XYZ file of C-alpha atoms in Angstrom:
571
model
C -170.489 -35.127 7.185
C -171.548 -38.643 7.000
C -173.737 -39.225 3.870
C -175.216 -42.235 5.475
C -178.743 -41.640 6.995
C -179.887 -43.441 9.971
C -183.198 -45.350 9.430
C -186.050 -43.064 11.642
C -187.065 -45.870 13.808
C -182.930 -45.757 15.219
C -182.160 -41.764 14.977
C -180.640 -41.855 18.759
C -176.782 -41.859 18.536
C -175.851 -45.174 20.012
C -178.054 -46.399 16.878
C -175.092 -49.243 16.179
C -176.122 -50.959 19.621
C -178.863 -52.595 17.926
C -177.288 -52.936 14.193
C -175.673 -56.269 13.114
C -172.195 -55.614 11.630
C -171.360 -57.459 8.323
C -167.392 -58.003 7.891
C -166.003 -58.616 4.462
C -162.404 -59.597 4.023
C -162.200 -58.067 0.375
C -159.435 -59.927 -1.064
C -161.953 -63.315 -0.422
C -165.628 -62.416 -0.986
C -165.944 -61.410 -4.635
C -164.016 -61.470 -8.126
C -165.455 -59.283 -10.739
C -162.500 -59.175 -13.262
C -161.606 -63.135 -12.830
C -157.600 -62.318 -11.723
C -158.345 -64.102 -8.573
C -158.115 -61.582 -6.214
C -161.665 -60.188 -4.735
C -162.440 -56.451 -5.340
C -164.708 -53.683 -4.838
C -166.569 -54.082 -7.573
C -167.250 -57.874 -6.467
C -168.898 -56.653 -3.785
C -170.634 -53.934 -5.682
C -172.179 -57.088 -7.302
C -173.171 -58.621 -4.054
C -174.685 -56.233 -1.989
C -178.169 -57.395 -1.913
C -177.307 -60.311 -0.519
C -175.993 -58.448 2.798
C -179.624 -56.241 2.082
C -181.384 -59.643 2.990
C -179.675 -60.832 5.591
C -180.590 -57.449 7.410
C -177.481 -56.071 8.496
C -176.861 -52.235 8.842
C -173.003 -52.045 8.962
C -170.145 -53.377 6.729
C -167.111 -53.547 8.190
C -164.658 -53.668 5.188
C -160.860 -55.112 5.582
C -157.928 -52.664 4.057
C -158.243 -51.839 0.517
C -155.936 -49.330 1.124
C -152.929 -49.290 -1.528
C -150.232 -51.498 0.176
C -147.292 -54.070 -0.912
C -149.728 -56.950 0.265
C -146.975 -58.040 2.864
C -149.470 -58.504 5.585
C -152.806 -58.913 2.952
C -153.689 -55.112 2.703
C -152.396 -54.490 6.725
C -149.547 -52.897 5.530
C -150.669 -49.664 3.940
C -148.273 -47.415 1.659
C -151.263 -44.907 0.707
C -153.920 -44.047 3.117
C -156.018 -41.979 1.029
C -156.158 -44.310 -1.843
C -157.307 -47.855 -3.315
C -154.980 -50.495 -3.951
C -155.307 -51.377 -7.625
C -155.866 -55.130 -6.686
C -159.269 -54.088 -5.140
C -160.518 -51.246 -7.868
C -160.645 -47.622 -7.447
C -161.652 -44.624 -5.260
C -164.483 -44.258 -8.178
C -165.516 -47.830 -6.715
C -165.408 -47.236 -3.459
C -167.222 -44.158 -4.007
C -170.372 -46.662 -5.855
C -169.529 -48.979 -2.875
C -170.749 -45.881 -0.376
C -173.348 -45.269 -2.665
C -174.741 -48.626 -3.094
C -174.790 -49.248 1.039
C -176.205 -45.524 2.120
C -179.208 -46.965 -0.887
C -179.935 -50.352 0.969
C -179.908 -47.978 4.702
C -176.176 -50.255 5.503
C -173.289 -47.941 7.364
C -169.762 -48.172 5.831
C -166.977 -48.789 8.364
C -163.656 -48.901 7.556
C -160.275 -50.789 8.679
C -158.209 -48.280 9.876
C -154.387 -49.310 10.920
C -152.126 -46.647 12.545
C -150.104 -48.621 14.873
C -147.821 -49.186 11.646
C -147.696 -48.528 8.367
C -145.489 -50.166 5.250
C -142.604 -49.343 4.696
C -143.021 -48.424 1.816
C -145.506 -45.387 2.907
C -143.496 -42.208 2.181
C -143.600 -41.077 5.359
C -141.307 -44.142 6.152
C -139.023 -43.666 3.422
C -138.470 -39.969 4.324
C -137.992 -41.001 7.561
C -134.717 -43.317 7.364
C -132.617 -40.327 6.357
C -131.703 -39.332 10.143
C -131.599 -36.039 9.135
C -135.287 -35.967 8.003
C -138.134 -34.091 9.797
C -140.043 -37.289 10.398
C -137.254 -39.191 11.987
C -139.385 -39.092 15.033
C -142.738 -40.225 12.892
C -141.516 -43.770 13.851
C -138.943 -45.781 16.405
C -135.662 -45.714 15.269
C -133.211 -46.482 18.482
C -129.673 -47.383 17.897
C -128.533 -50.948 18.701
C -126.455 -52.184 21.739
C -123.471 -54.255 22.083
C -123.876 -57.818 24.247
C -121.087 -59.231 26.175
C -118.859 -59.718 23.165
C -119.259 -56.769 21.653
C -121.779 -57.664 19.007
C -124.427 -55.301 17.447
C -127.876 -56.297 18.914
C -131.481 -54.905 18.518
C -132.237 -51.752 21.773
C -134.397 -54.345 23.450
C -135.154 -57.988 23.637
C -138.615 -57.896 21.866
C -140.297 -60.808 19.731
C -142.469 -59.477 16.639
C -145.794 -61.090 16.238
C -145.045 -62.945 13.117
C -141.701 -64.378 14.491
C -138.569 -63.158 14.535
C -136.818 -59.690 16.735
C -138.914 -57.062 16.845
C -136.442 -55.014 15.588
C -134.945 -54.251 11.699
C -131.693 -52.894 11.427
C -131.724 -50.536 8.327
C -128.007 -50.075 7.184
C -128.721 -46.552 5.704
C -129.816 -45.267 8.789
C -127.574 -47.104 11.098
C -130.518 -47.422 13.328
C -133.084 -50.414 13.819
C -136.751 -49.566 13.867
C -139.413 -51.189 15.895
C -141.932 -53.209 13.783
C -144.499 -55.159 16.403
C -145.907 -57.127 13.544
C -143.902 -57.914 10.006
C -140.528 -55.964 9.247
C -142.474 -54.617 6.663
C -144.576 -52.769 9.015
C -143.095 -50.251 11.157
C -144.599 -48.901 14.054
C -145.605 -45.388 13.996
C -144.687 -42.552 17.117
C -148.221 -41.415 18.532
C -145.773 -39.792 20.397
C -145.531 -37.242 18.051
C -148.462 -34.812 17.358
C -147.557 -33.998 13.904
C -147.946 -38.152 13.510
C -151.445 -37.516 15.584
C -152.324 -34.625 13.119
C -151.652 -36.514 10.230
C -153.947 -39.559 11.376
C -156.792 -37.345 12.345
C -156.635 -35.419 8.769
C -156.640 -38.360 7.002
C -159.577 -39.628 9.063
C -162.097 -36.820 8.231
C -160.799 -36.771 4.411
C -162.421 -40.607 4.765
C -165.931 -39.646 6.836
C -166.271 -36.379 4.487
C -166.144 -38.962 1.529
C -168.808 -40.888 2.574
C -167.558 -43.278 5.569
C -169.534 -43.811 8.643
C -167.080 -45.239 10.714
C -164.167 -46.992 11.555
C -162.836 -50.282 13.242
C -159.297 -49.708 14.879
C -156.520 -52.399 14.461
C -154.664 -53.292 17.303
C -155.161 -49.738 18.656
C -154.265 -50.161 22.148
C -150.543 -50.699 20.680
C -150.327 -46.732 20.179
C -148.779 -45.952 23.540
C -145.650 -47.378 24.212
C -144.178 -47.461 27.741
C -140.950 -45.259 27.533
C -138.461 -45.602 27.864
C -138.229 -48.741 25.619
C -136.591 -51.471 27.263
C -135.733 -55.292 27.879
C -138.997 -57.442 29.273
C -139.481 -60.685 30.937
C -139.715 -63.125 28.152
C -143.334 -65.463 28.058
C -142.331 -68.751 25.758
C -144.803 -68.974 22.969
C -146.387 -66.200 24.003
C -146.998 -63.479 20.680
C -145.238 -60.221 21.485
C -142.798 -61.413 24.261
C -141.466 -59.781 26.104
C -142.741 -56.885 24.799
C -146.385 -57.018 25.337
C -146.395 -55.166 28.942
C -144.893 -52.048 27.578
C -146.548 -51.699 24.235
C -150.307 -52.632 25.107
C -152.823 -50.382 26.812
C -149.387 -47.517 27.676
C -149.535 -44.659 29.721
C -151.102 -41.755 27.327
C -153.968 -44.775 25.472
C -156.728 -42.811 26.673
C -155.689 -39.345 26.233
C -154.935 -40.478 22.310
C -158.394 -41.727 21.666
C -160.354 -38.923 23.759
C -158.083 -36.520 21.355
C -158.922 -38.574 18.465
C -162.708 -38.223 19.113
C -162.750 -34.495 19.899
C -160.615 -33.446 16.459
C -162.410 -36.244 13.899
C -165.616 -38.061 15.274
C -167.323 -35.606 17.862
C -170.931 -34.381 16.229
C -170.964 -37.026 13.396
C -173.405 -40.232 13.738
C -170.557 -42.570 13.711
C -169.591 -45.907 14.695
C -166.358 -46.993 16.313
C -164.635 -50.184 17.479
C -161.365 -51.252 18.862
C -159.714 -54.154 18.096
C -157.287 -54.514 21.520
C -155.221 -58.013 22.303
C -155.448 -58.670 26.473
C -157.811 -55.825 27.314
C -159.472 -56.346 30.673
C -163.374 -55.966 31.375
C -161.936 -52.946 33.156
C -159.952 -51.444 30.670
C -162.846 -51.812 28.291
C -165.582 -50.120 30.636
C -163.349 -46.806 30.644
C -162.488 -47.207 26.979
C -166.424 -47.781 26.168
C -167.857 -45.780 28.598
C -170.141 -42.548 26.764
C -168.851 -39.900 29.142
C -165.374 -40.832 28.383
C -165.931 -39.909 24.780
C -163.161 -42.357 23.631
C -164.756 -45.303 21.780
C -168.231 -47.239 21.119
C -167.098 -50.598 21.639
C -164.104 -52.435 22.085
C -163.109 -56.191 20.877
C -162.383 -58.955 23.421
C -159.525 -61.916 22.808
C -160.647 -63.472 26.295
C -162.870 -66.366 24.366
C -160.452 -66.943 21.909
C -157.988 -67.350 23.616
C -159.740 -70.036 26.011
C -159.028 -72.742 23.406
C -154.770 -71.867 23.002
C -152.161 -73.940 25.059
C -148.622 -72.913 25.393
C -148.219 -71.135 21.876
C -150.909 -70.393 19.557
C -150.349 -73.532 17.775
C -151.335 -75.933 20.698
C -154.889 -76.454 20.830
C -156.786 -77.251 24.336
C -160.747 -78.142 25.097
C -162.774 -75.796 26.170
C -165.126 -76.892 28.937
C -168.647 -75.558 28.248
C -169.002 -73.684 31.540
C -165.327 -72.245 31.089
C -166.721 -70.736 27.768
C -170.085 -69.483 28.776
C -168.727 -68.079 31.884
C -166.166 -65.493 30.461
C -168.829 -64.047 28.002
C -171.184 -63.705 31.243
C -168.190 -62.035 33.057
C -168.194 -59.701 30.030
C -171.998 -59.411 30.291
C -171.654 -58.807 33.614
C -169.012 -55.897 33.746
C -169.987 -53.836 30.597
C -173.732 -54.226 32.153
C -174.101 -50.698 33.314
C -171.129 -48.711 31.509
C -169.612 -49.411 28.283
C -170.615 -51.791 25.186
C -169.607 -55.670 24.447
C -169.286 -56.029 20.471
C -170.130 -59.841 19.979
C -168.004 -62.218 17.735
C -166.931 -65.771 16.523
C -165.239 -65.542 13.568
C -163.372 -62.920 11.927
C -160.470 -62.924 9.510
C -158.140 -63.590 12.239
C -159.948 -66.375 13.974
C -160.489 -70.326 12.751
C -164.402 -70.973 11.600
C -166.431 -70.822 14.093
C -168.352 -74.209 13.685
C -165.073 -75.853 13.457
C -163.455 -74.422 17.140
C -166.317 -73.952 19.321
C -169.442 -76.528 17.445
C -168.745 -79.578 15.446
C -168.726 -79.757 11.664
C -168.803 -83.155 11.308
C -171.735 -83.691 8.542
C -174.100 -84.995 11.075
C -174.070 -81.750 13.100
C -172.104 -78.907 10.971
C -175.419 -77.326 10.336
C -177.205 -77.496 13.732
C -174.052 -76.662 15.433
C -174.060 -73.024 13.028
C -177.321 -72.360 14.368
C -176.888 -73.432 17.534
C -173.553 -71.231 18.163
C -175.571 -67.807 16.090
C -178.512 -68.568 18.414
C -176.147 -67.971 21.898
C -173.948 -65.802 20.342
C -176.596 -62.907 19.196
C -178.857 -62.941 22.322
C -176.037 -61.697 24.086
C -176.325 -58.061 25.090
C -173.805 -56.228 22.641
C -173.619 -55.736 19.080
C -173.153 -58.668 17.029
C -170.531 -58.781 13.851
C -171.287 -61.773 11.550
C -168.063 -62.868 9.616
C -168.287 -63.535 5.955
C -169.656 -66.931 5.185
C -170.743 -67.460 9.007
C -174.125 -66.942 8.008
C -173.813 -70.179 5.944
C -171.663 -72.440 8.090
C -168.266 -72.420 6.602
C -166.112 -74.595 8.254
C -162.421 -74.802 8.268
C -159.832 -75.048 5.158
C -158.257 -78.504 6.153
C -154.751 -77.776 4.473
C -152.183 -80.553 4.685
C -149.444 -78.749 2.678
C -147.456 -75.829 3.573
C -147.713 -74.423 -0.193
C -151.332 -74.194 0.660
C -150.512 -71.559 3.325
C -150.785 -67.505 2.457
C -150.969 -65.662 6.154
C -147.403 -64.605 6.533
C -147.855 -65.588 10.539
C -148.149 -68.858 9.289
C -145.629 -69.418 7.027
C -143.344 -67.492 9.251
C -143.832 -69.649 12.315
C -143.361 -72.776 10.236
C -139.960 -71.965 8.556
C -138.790 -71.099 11.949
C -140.092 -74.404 13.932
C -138.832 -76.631 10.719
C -135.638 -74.706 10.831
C -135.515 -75.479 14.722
C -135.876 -79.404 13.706
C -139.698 -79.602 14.279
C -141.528 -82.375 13.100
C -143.463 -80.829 9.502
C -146.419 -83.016 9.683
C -146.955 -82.158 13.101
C -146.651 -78.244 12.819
C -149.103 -78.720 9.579
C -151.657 -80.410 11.754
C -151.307 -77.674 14.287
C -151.625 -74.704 11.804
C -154.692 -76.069 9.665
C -156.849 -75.779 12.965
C -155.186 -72.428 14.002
C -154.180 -70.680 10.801
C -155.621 -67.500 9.996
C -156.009 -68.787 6.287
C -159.274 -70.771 7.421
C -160.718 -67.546 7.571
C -159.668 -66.638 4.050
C -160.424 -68.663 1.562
C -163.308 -67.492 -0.423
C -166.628 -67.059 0.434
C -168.707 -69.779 -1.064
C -171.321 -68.375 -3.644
C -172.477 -71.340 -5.377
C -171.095 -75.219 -6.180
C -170.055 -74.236 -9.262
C -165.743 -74.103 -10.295
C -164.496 -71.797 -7.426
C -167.516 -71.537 -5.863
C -168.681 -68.932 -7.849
C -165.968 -66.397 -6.241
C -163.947 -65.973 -9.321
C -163.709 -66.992 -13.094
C -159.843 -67.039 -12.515
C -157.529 -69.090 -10.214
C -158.303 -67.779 -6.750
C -155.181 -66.106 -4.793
C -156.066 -69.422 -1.992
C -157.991 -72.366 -2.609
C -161.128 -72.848 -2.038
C -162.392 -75.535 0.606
C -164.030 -78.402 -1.547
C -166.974 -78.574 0.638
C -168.527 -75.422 -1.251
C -170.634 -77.962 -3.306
C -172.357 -78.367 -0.366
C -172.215 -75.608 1.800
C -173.308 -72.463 -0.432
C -175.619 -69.478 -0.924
C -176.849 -70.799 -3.448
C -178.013 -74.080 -1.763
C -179.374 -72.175 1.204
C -181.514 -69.348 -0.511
C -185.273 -70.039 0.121
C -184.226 -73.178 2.211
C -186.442 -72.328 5.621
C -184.103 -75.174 8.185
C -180.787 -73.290 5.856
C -178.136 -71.982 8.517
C -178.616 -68.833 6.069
C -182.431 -68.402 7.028
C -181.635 -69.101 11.132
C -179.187 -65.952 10.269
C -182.258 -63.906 8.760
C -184.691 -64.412 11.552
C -182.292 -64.066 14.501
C -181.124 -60.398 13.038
C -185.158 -60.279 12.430
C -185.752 -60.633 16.183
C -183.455 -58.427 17.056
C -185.512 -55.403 15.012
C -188.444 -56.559 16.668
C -187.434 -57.549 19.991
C -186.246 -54.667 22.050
C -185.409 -56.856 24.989
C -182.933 -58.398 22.105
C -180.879 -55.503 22.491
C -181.525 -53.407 26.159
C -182.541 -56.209 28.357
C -180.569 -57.355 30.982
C -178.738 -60.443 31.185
C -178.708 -63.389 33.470
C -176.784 -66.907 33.110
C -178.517 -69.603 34.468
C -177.006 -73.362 34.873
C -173.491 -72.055 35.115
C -171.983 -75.122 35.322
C -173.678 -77.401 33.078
C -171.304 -78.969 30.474
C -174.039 -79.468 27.892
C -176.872 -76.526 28.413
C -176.276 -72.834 27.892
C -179.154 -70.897 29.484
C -179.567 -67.049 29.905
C -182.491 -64.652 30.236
C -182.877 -61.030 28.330
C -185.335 -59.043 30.718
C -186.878 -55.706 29.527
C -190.118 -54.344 31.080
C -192.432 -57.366 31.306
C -190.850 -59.205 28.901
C -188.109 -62.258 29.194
C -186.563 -63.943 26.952
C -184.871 -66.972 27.916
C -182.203 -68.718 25.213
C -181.482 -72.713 25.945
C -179.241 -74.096 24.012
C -177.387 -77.869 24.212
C -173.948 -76.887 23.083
C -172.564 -80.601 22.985
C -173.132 -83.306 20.411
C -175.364 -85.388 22.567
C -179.069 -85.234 23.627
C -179.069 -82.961 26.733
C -182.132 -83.844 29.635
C -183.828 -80.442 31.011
C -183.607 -80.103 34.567
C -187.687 -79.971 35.416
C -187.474 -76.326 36.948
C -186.125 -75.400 33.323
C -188.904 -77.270 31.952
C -191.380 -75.784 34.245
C -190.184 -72.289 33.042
C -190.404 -72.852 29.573
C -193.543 -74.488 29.494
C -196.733 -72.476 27.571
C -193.726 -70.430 26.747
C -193.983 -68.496 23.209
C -191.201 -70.027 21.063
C -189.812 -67.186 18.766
C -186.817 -69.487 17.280
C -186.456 -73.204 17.584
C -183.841 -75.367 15.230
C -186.015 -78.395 15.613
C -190.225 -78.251 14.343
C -191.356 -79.994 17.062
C -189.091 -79.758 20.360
C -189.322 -82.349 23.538
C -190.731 -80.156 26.120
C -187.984 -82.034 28.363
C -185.014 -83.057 26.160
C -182.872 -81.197 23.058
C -181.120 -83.133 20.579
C -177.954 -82.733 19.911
C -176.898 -78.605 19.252
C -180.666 -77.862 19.209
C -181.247 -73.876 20.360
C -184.429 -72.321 21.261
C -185.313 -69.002 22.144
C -188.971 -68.198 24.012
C -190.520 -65.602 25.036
C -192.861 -64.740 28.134
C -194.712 -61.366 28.939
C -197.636 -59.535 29.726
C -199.139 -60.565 26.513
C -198.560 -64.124 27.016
């Protein structure tokens, strides 16, 4: 069982409905031996800082031993630490050192694939091997000339056929993500079995939890064949027959009756293209499948043709898909609530403006909308001080294999390079990555070494460091809107209502609980924004729980100003 103990004033099981998830992309927050790489023991070193911001789970990124093909998503061992990151003596101090400060452990857990280097991989290219069938190996075809091709038309993730062709084996295997990751058969139950034991070897060491990569990839639509190809599109033509397959929800109510039934757990899904719908019967309690489930539908308003090609996002556009979400996860099911994460840009750079003028408003601003959302909000390391964007201009600047991928294939295709580096240093995954800004010291205070990526030269100004005991700090707007949220129950039951749905500069809901409302206004554009005098009429002798600016125009907000007031009985 779970060593963590659930504070008293939260003993219900849904207790993670009102925590704040922390997520730490190891390899980036914290070097404690100065090779550069972050480690376990880096954030050993660092965990009071996550004990004052107030948050009661961290979500940690692999640190599973892997080849570091995919940055730890490519796991060889599942039931030990990569050497990079430490030992299973640190994680163990790691467990110890949350369950102290009352913070839940969740951990990354990828079985849609794993290296292949696991053993279970190697063992399984000798045809003759019981765990042939532990992964996808078809035989090829022959086109119209007779030439060897891959069993189906699919495109991998990261560029390229979907399918290796292993000459040992005389068989290709499917890998939906790098060649170096092979997709495992759910299929099979002694693949099932295997996943499941591992699982409760991890939650009878200490974990509380788990977040689920790309888990709605588990059931693939047999048999395997040819799809209708969608240009730029990741995962064409494959995507219809490999995401949310026939036998999704009879894996995960499996999973939760042999490993997470009877513990106080917490579970999320991380599931490209699912539907409201899809995520009300994968959320919902009776189901007994998952907790919550994230969304791509927001970030995925901003991509044009291929991932590369960035579009605006009109206010309302934005604002309206998170109240569809609201809206259809109201009375069944959970939202989990997210900007940034380690495969997203920074949020201040895509959806607020991080020009100097308005990079720290903006932060607030965006935090302010985003947690007074009904759901359970996940703050991304170094959101809670308003990171912004790396800004590469060179491709040797690049790690995220996605990237570099896609670029030696457009180049190769006679792309212009300046314009495909322009694309990628909005896009790229490695914005996420680069380490988390301590202090304005050499590195930033992440590592004594060279770091594995560069650090973005702005960390002289934007830093812990700079922002500890600073009261207008995007760090302190963190503290006291995951201080609200403890205090506020309307924060995290009340029910949700958009207002001025198609205003391009104001986003406006309500939270109502009881006698209580809330009501969040927010001017999401870099311009003053007027209040429509109904709006002002509402919010007047209002109680203002969280403003970004001292003394606010009872008619007007500045430019990305936020405030959140309160009326009720005891106004």
């Amino acid at each position: 069982m779970s060593g963590f103990v659930v504070p008293a004033h939260r003993a219900d099981p849904d207790w993670w409905r009102s925590a704040v998830v922390y997520q730490i992309y190891p390899r980036s927050f914290a070097d404690s031996n100065g090779d550069g790489v972050g480690d376990l023991r880096g954030i050993i070193q660092r965990l009071d800082h996550l004990a004052d911001l107030g948050v009661e789970v961290l979500w940690l990124s692999p640190v599973y031993r892997s080849p570091q093909d995919d940055n730890g998503y490519d796991i060889s061992d599942y039931t030990d630490i990569d050497p990079s990151f430490g030992t299973l003596a640190d994680l163990d101090e790691l467990i110890a050192g949350l369950h102290e400060r009352g913070i839940a452990l969740m951990m990354d857990l990828v079985v849609n694939h794993t290296s292949d280097e696991h053993p279970w991989f190697v063992e399984s290219r000798d045809p003759e091997s019981p765990k042939r069938d532990w992964y996808w190996w078809r035989p090829g075809r022959e086109d119209a000339d007779g030439n060897r091709i891959a069993p189906t038309n699919w495109e991998s993730a990261f560029s390229g056929p979907a399918w290796e062709y292993d000459e040992r084996s005389g068989e290709y295997y499917l890998h939906l993500f790098s060649r170096k990751q092979p997709d495992l058969n759910w299929e099979n139950p002694e693949v099932r079995q295997a996943v499941y034991a591992m699982m409760r070897w991890w939650l009878d060491r200490g974990v509380d939890g788990f977040r689920m990569d790309v888990i709605n990839f588990i059931s693939k639509t047999e048999p395997l064949a040819d799809g209708p190809e969608v240009p730029g599109r990741p995962l064409s033509p494959a995507f219809p027959m490999v995401a949310d397959g026939p036998r999704m929800h009879e894996f995960l109510h499996e999973m939760h009756t042999e490993v997470l039934a009877g513990r106080n757990l917490v579970t999320v899904g991380e599931m490209p293209g699912v539907t409201v719908e899809d995520a009300r019967r994968y959320t919902d309690a009776d189901r007994a499948e998952l907790d919550m489930v994230f969304t791509f539908e927001h970030v995925a308003l901003d991509i044009g043709a291929t991932k590369w090609e960035r579009v605006p996002i009109p206010l309302p556009v934005l604002k309206g898909n998170l109240a569809h979400w609201q809206a259809g996860l109201a009375d069944a099911g959970w939202n989990s609530l997210y900007w940034d994460n380690h495969d997203q840009p920074r949020a201040v750079s895509r959806f607020g403006d991080d020009s100097p003028e308005h990079r720290v408003a903006s932060a607030k601003t965006l935090a302010t909308v985003l947690h007074l959302h009904r759901g359970t909000p996940y703050v991304y390391q170094g959101e809670e001080i308003g990171m912004t964007n790396a800004g590469f201009t060179r491709i040797d600047q690049y790690r995220d294999i996605e990237a570099l991928n896609h670029y030696a294939e457009a180049t190769g295709a006679g792309a212009d390079p300046e314009n495909l580096l322009a694309q990628q240093s909005v896009q790229t995954r490695d914005n996420a990555r680069t380490p988390m800004q301590w202090d304005a010291t050499t590195n930033a205070g992440f590592s004594t070494g060279t770091p594995w990526i560069g650090v973005n030269p702005n960390h002289t100004e934007i830093n812990v460091a700079a922002q500890q005991g600073d009261p207008d700090s995007v760090l302190a707007h963190y503290k006291r809107l995951i201080a609200l949220r403890k205090a506020e129950p309307a924060v995290v039951d009340g029910a949700f209502e958009l207002r001025l749905a198609e205003h391009d500069q104001l986003w406006v809901f309500t939270r109502a609980s009881g006698d209580t409302v809330l009501t969040v206004v927010a001017n999401c554009s870099s311009r003053p924004a007027q209040l429509p005098d109904d709006l002002v009429a509402d919010l007047a002798d209002a109680e203002l729980m969280i403003g970004t600016v001292d003394r606010p125009a009872p008619d007007l907000l500045q430019a990305w100003e936020s405030r959140i007031v309160r009326r009720s009985g005891d106004c």
